[in-house]
mmCIF file of N, CA and C in Angstrom:
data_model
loop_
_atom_site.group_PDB
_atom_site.id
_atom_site.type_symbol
_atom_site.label_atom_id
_atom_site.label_comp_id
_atom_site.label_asym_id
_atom_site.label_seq_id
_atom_site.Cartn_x
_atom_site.Cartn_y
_atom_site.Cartn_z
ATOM 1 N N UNK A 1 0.855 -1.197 0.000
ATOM 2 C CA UNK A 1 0.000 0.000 0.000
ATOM 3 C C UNK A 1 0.889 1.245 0.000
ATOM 4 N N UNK A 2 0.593 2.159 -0.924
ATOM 5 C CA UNK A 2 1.102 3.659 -0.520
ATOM 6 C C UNK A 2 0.358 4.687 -1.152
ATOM 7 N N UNK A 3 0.192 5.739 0.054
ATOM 8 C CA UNK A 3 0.229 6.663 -0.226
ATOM 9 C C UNK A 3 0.847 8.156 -0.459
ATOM 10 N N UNK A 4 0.948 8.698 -1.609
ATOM 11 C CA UNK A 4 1.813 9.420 -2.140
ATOM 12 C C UNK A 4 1.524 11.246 -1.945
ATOM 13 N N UNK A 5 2.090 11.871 -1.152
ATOM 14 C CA UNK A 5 1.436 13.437 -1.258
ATOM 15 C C UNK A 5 2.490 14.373 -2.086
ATOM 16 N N UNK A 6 1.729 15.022 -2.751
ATOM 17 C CA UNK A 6 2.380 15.997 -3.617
ATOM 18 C C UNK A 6 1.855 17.200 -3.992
ATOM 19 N N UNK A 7 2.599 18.308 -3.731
ATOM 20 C CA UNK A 7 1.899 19.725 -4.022
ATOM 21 C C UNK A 7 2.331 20.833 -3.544
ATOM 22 N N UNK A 8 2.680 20.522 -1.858
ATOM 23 C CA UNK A 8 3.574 21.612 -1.545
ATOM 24 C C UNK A 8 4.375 22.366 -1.839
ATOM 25 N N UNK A 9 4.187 23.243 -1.278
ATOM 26 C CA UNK A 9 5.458 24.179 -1.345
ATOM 27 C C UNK A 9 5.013 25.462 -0.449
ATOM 28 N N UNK A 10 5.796 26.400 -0.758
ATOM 29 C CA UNK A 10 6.077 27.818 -0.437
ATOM 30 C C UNK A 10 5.314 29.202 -0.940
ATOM 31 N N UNK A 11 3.668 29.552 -0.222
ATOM 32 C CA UNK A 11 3.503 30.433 -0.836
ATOM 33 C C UNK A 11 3.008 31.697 -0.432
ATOM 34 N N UNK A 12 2.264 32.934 -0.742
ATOM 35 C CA UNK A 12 2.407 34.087 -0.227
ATOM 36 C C UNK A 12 0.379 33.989 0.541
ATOM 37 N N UNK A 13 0.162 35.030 1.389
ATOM 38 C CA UNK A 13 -1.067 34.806 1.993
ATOM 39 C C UNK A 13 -1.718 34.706 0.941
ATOM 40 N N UNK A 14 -2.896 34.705 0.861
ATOM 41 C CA UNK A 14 -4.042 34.587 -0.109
ATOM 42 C C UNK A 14 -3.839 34.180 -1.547
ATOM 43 N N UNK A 15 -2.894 33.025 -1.399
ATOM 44 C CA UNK A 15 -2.331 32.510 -2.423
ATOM 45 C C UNK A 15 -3.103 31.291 -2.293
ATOM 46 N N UNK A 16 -2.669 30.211 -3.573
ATOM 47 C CA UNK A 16 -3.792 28.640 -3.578
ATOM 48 C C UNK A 16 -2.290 27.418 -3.931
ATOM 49 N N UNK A 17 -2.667 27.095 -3.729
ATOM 50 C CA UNK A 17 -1.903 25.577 -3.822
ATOM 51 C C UNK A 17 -2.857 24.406 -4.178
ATOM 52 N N UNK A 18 -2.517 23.348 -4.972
ATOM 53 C CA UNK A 18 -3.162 22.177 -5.127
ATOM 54 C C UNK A 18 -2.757 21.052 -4.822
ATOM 55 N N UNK A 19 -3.204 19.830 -3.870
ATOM 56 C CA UNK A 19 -2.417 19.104 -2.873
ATOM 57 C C UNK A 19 -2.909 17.745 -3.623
ATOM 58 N N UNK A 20 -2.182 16.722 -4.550
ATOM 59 C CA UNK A 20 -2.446 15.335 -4.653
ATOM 60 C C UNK A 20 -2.011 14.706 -3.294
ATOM 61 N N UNK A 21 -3.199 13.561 -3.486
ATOM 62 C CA UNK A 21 -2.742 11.929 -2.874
ATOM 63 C C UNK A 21 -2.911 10.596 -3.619
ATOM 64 N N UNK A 22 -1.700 10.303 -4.609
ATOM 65 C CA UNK A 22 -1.600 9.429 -5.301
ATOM 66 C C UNK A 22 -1.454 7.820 -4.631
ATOM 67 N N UNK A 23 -1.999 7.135 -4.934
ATOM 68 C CA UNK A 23 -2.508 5.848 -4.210
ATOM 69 C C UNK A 23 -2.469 4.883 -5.047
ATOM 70 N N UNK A 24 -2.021 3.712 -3.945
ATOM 71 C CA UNK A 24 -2.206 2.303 -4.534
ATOM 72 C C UNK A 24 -2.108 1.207 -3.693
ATOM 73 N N UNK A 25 -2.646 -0.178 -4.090
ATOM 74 C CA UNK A 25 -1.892 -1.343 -3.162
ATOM 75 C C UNK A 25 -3.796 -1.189 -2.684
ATOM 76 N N UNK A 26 -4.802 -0.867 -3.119
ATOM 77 C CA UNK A 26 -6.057 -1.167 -2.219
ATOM 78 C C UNK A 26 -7.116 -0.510 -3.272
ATOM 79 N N UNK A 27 -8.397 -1.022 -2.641
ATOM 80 C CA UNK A 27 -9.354 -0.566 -3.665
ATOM 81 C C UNK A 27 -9.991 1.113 -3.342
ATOM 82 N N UNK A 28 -9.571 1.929 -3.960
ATOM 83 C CA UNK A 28 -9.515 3.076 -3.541
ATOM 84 C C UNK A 28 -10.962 3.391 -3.822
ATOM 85 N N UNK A 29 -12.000 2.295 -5.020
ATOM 86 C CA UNK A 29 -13.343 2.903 -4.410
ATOM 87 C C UNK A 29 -14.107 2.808 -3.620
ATOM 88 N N UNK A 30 -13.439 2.195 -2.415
ATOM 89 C CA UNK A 30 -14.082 2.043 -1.524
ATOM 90 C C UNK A 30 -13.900 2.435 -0.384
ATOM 91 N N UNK A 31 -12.828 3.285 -0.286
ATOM 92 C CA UNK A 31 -12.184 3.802 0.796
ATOM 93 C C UNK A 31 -12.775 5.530 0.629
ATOM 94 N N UNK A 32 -12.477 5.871 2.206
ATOM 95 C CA UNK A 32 -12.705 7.279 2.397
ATOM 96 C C UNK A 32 -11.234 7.891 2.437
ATOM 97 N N UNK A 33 -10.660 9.002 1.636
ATOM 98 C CA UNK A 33 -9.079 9.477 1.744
ATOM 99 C C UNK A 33 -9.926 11.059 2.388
ATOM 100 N N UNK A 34 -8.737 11.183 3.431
ATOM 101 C CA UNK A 34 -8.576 12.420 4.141
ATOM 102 C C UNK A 34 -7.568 12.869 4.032
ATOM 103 N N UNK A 35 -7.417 14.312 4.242
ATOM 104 C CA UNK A 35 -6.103 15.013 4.298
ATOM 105 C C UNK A 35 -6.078 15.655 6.015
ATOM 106 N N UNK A 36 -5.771 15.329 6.524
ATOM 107 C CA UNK A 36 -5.167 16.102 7.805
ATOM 108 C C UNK A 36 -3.940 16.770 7.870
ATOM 109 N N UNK A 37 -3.468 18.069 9.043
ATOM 110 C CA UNK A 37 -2.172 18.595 8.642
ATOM 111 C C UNK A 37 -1.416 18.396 9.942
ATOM 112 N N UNK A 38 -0.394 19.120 10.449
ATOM 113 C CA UNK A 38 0.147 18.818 12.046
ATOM 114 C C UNK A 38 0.899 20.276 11.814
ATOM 115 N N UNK A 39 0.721 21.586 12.597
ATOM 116 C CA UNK A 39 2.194 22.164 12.391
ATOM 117 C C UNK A 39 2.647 21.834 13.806
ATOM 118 N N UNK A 40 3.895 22.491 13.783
ATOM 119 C CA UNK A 40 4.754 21.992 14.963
ATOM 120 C C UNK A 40 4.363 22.594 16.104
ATOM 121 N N UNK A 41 4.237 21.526 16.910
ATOM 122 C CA UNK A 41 4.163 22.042 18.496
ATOM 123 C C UNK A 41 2.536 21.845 18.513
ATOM 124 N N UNK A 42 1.871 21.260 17.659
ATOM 125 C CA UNK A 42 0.376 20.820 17.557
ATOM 126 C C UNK A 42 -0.028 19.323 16.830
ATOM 127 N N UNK A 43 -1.164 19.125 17.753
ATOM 128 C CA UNK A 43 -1.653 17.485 17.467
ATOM 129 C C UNK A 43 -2.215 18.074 15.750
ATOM 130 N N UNK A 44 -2.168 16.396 15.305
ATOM 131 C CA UNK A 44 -2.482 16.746 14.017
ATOM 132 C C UNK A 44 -4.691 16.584 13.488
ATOM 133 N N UNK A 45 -5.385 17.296 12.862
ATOM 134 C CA UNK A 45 -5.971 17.394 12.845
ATOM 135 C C UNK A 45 -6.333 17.592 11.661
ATOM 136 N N UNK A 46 -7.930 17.200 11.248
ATOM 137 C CA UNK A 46 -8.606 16.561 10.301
ATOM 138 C C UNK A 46 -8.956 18.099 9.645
ATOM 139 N N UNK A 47 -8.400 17.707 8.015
ATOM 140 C CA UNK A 47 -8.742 19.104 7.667
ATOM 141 C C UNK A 47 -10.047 18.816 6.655
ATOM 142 N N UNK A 48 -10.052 18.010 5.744
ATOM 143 C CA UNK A 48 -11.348 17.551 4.858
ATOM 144 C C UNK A 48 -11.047 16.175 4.408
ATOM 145 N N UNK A 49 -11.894 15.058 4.149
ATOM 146 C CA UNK A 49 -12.349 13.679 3.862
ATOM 147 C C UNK A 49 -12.811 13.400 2.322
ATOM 148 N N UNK A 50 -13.465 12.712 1.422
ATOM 149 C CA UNK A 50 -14.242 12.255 0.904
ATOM 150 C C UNK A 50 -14.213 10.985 0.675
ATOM 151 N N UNK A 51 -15.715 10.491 0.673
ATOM 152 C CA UNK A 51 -15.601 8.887 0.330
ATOM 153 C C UNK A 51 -16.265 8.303 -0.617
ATOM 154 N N UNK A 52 -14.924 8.061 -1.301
ATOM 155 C CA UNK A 52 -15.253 7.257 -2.592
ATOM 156 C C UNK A 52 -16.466 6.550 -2.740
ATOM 157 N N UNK A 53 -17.257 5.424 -1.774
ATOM 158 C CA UNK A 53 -18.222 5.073 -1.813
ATOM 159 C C UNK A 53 -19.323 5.782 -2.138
ATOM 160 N N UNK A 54 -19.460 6.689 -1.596
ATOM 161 C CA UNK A 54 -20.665 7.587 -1.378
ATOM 162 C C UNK A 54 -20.635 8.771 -1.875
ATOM 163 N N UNK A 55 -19.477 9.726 -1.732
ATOM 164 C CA UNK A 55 -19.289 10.406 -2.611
ATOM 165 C C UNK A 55 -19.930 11.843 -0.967
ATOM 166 N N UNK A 56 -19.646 11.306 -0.089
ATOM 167 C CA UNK A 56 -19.482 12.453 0.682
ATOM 168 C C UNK A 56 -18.299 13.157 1.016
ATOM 169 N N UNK A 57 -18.397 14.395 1.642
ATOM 170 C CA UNK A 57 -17.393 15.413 1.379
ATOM 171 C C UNK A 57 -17.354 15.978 3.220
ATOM 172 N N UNK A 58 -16.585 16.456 4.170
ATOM 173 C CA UNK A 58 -16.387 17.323 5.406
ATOM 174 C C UNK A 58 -14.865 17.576 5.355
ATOM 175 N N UNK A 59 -15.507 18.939 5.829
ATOM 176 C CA UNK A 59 -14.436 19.753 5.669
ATOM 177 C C UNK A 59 -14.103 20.041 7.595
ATOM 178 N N UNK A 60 -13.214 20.566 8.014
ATOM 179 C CA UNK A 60 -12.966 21.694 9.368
ATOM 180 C C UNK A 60 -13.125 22.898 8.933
ATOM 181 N N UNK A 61 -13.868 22.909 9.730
ATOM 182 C CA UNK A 61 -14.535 24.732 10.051
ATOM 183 C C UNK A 61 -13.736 25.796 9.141
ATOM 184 N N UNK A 62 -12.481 25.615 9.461
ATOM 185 C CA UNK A 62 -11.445 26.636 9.638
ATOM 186 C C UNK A 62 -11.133 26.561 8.339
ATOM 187 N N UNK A 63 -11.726 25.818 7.416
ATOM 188 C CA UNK A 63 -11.038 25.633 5.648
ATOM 189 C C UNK A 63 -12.220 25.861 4.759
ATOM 190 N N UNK A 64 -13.405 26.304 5.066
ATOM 191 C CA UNK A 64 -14.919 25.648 4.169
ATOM 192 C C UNK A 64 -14.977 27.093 3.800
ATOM 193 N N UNK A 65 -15.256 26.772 2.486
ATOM 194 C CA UNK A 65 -15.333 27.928 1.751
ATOM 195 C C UNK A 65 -14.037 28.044 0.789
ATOM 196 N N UNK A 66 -12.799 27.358 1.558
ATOM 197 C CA UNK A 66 -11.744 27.408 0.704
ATOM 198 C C UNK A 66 -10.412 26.497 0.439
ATOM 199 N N UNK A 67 -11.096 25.804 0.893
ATOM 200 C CA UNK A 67 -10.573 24.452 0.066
ATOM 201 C C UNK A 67 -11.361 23.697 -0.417
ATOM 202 N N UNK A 68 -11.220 22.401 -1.418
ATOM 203 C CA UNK A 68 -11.882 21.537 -1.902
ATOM 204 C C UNK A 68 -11.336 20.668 -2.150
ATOM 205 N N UNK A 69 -12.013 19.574 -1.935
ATOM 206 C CA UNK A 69 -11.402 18.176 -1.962
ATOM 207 C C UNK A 69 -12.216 17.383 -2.999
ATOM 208 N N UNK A 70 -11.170 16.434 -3.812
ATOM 209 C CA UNK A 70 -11.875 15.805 -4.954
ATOM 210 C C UNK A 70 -11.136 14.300 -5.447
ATOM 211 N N UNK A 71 -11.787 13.795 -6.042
ATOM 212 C CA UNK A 71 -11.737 12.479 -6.376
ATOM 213 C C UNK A 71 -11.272 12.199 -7.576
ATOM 214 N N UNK A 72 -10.351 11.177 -7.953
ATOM 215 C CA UNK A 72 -9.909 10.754 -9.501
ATOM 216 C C UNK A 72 -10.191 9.109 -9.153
ATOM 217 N N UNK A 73 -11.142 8.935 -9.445
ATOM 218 C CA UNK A 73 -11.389 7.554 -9.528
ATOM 219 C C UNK A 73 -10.313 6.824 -10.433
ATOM 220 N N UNK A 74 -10.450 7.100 -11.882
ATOM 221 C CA UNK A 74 -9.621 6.401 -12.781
ATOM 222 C C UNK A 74 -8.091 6.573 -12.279
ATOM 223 N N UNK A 75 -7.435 7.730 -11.847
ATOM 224 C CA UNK A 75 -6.210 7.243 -11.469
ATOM 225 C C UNK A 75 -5.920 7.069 -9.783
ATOM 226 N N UNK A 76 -6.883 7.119 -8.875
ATOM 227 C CA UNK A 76 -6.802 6.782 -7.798
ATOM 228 C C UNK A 76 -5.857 7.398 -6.902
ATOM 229 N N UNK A 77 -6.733 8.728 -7.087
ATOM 230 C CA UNK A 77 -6.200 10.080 -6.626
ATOM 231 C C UNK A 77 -6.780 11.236 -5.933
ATOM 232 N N UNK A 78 -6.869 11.760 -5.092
ATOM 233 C CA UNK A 78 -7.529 12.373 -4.469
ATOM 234 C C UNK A 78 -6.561 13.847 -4.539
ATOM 235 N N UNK A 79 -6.995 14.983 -4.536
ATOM 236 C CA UNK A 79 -6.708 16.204 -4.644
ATOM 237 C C UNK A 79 -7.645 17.468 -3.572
ATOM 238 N N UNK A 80 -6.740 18.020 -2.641
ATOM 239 C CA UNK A 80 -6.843 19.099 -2.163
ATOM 240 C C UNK A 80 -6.717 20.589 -3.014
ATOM 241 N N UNK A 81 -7.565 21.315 -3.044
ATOM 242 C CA UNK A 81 -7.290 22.734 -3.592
ATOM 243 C C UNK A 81 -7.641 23.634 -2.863
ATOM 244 N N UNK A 82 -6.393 24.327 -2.187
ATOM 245 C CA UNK A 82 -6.315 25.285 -1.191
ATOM 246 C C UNK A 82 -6.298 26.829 -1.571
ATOM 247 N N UNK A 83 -7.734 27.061 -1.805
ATOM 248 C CA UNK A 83 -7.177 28.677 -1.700
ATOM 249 C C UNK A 83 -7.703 29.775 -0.838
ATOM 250 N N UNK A 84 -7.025 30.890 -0.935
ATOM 251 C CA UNK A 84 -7.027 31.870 0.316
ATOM 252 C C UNK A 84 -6.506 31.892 1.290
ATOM 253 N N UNK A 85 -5.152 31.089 0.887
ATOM 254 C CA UNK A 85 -4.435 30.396 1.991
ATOM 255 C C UNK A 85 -4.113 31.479 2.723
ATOM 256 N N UNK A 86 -3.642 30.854 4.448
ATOM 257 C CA UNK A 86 -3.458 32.065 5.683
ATOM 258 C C UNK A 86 -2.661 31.125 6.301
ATOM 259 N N UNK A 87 -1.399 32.078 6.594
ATOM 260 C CA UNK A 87 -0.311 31.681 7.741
ATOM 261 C C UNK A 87 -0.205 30.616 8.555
ATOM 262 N N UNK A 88 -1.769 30.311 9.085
ATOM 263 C CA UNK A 88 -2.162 29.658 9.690
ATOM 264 C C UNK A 88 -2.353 28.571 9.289
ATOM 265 N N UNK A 89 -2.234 27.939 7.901
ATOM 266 C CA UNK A 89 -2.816 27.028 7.413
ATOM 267 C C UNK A 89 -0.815 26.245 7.225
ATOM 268 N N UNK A 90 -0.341 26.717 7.450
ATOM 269 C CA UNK A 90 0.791 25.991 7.305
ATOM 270 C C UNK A 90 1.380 24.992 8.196
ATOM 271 N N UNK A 91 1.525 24.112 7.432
ATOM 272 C CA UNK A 91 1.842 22.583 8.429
ATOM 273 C C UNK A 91 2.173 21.915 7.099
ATOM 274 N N UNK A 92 2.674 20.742 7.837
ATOM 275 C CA UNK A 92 2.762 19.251 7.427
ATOM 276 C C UNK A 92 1.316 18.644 6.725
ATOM 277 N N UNK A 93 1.479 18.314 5.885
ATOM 278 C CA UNK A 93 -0.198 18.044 5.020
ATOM 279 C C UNK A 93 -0.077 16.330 5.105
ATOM 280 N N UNK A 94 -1.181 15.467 5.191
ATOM 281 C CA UNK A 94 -0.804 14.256 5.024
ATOM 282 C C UNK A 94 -1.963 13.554 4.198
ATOM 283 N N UNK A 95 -2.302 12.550 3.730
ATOM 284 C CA UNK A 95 -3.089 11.797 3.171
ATOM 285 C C UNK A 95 -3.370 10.704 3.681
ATOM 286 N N UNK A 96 -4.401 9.959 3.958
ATOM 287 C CA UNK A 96 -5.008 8.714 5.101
ATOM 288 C C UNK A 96 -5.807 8.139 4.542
ATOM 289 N N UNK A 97 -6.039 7.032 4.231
ATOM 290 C CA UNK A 97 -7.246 6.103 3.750
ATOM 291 C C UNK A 97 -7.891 5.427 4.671
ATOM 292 N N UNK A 98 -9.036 5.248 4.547
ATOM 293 C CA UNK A 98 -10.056 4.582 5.902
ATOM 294 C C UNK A 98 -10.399 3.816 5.262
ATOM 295 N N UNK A 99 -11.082 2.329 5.435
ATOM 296 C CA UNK A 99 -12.472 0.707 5.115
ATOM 297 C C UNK A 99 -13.185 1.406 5.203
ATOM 298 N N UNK A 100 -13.906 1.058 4.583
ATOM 299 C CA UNK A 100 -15.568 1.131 4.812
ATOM 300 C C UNK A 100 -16.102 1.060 6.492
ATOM 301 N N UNK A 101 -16.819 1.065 6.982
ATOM 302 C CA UNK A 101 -17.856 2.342 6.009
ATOM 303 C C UNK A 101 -17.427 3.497 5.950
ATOM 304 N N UNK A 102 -18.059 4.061 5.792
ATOM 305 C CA UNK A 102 -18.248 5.681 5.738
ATOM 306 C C UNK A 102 -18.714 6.437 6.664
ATOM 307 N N UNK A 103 -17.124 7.188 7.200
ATOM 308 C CA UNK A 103 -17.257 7.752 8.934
ATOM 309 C C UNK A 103 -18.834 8.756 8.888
ATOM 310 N N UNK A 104 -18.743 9.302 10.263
ATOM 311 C CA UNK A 104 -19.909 10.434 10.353
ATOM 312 C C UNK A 104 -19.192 11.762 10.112
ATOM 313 N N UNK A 105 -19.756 12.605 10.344
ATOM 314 C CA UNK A 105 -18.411 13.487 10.371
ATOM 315 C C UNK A 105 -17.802 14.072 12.194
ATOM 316 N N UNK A 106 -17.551 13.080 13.036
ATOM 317 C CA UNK A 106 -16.509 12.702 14.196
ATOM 318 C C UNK A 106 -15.746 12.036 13.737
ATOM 319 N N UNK A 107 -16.297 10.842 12.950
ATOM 320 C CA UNK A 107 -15.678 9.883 12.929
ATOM 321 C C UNK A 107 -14.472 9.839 11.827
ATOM 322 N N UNK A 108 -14.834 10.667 10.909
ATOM 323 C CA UNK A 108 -13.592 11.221 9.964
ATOM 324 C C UNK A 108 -12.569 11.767 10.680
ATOM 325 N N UNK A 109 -12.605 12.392 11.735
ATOM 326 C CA UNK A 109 -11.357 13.347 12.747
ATOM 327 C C UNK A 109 -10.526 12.652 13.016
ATOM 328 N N UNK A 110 -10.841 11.517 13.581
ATOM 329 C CA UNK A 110 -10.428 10.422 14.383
ATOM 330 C C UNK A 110 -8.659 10.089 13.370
ATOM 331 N N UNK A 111 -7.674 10.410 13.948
ATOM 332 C CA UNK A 111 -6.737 9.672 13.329
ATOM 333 C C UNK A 111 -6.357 8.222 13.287
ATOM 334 N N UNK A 112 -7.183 7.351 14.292
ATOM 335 C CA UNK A 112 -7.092 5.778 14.919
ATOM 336 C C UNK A 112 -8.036 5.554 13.841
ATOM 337 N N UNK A 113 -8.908 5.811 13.657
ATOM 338 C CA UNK A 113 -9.619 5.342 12.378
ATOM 339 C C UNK A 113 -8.912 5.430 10.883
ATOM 340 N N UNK A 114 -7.977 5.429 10.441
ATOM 341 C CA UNK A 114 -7.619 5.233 9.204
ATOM 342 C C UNK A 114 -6.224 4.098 9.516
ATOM 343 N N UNK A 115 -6.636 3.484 8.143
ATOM 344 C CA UNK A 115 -5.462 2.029 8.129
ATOM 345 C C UNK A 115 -4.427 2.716 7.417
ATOM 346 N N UNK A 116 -3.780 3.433 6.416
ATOM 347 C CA UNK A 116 -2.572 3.780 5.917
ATOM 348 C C UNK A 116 -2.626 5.240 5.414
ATOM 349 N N UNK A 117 -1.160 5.845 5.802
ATOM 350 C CA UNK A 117 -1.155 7.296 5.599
ATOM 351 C C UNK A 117 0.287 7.180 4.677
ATOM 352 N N UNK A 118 0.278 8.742 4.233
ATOM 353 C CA UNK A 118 0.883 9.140 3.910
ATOM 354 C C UNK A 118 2.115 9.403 4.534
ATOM 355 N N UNK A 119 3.156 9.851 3.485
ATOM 356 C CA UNK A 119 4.506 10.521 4.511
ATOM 357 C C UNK A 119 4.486 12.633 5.052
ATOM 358 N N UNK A 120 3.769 12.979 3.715
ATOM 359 C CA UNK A 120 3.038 14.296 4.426
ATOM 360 C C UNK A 120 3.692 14.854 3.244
ATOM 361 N N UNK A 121 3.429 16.184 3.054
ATOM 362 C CA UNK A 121 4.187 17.382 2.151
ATOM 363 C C UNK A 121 4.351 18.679 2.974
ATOM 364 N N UNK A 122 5.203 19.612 3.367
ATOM 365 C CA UNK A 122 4.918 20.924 3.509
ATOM 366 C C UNK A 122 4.403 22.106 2.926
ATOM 367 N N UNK A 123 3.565 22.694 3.806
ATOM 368 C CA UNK A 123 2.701 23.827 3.206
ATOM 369 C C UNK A 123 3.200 24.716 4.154
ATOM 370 N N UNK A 124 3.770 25.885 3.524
ATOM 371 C CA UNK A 124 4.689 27.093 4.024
ATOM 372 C C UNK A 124 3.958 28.181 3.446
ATOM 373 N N UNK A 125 3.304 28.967 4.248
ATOM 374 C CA UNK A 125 2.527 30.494 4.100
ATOM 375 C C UNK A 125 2.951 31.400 4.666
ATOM 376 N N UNK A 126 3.460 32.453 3.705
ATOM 377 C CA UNK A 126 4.314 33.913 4.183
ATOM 378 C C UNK A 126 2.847 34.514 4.156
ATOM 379 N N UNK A 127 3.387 35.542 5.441
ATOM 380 C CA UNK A 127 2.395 36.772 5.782
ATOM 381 C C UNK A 127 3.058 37.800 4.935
#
């Protein structure tokens, strides 16, 4: 199994970035992929989900409106698109796949609930 994150980098406030999670080794339509982030000196936390099954979508508070999360079925890929980015949004980005079913939205937060993650990418936001 792996999952692959790619997208990061370095950018200015109210700037956008677009975050892959390239995947394999499992049946990705059936899994829910999340992106959670960690910056330093903080637990890591659930930023938005979707699940392939169902085709639901949750976001954290702190991102709705400006990010979006999306699905590539055929290449078994999931994509973050971050924009309006803020200082604050900078951390360690990661990618997580969950089994079935299909959390609630608690149950997406939960980092014990997903079977394989990513190694992460950095997301760096100048004020």
């Amino acid at each position: 199994v792996q999952l692959v994150e790619s997208g990061g980098g370095l950018v200015r406030q109210g700037g956008s970035l677009r975050l892959s999670c390239a995947t394999s080794g499992f049946t990705f339509s059936y899994y829910t992929i999340a992106w959670f982030r960690q910056a330093p000196g903080k637990e890591r936390e659930g930023v938005s989900c979707i699940s392939n099954m169902d085709d639901i979508t949750y976001y954290a508070d702190s991102v709705k409106g400006r990010f979006t999360i999306s699905s590539d079925n055929a290449k078994n890929t999931v994509h973050l698109q971050m924009n309006t980015l803020k200082p604050e949004d900078t951390a360690v980005y990661y990618c997580a796949a969950m089994s079935p079913p299909t959390p609630d939205d608690n149950g997406w937060r939960r980092t014990s609930n997903y079977d394989f993650w990513g190694r992460g990418t950095q997301v760096t936001v100048s004020s």
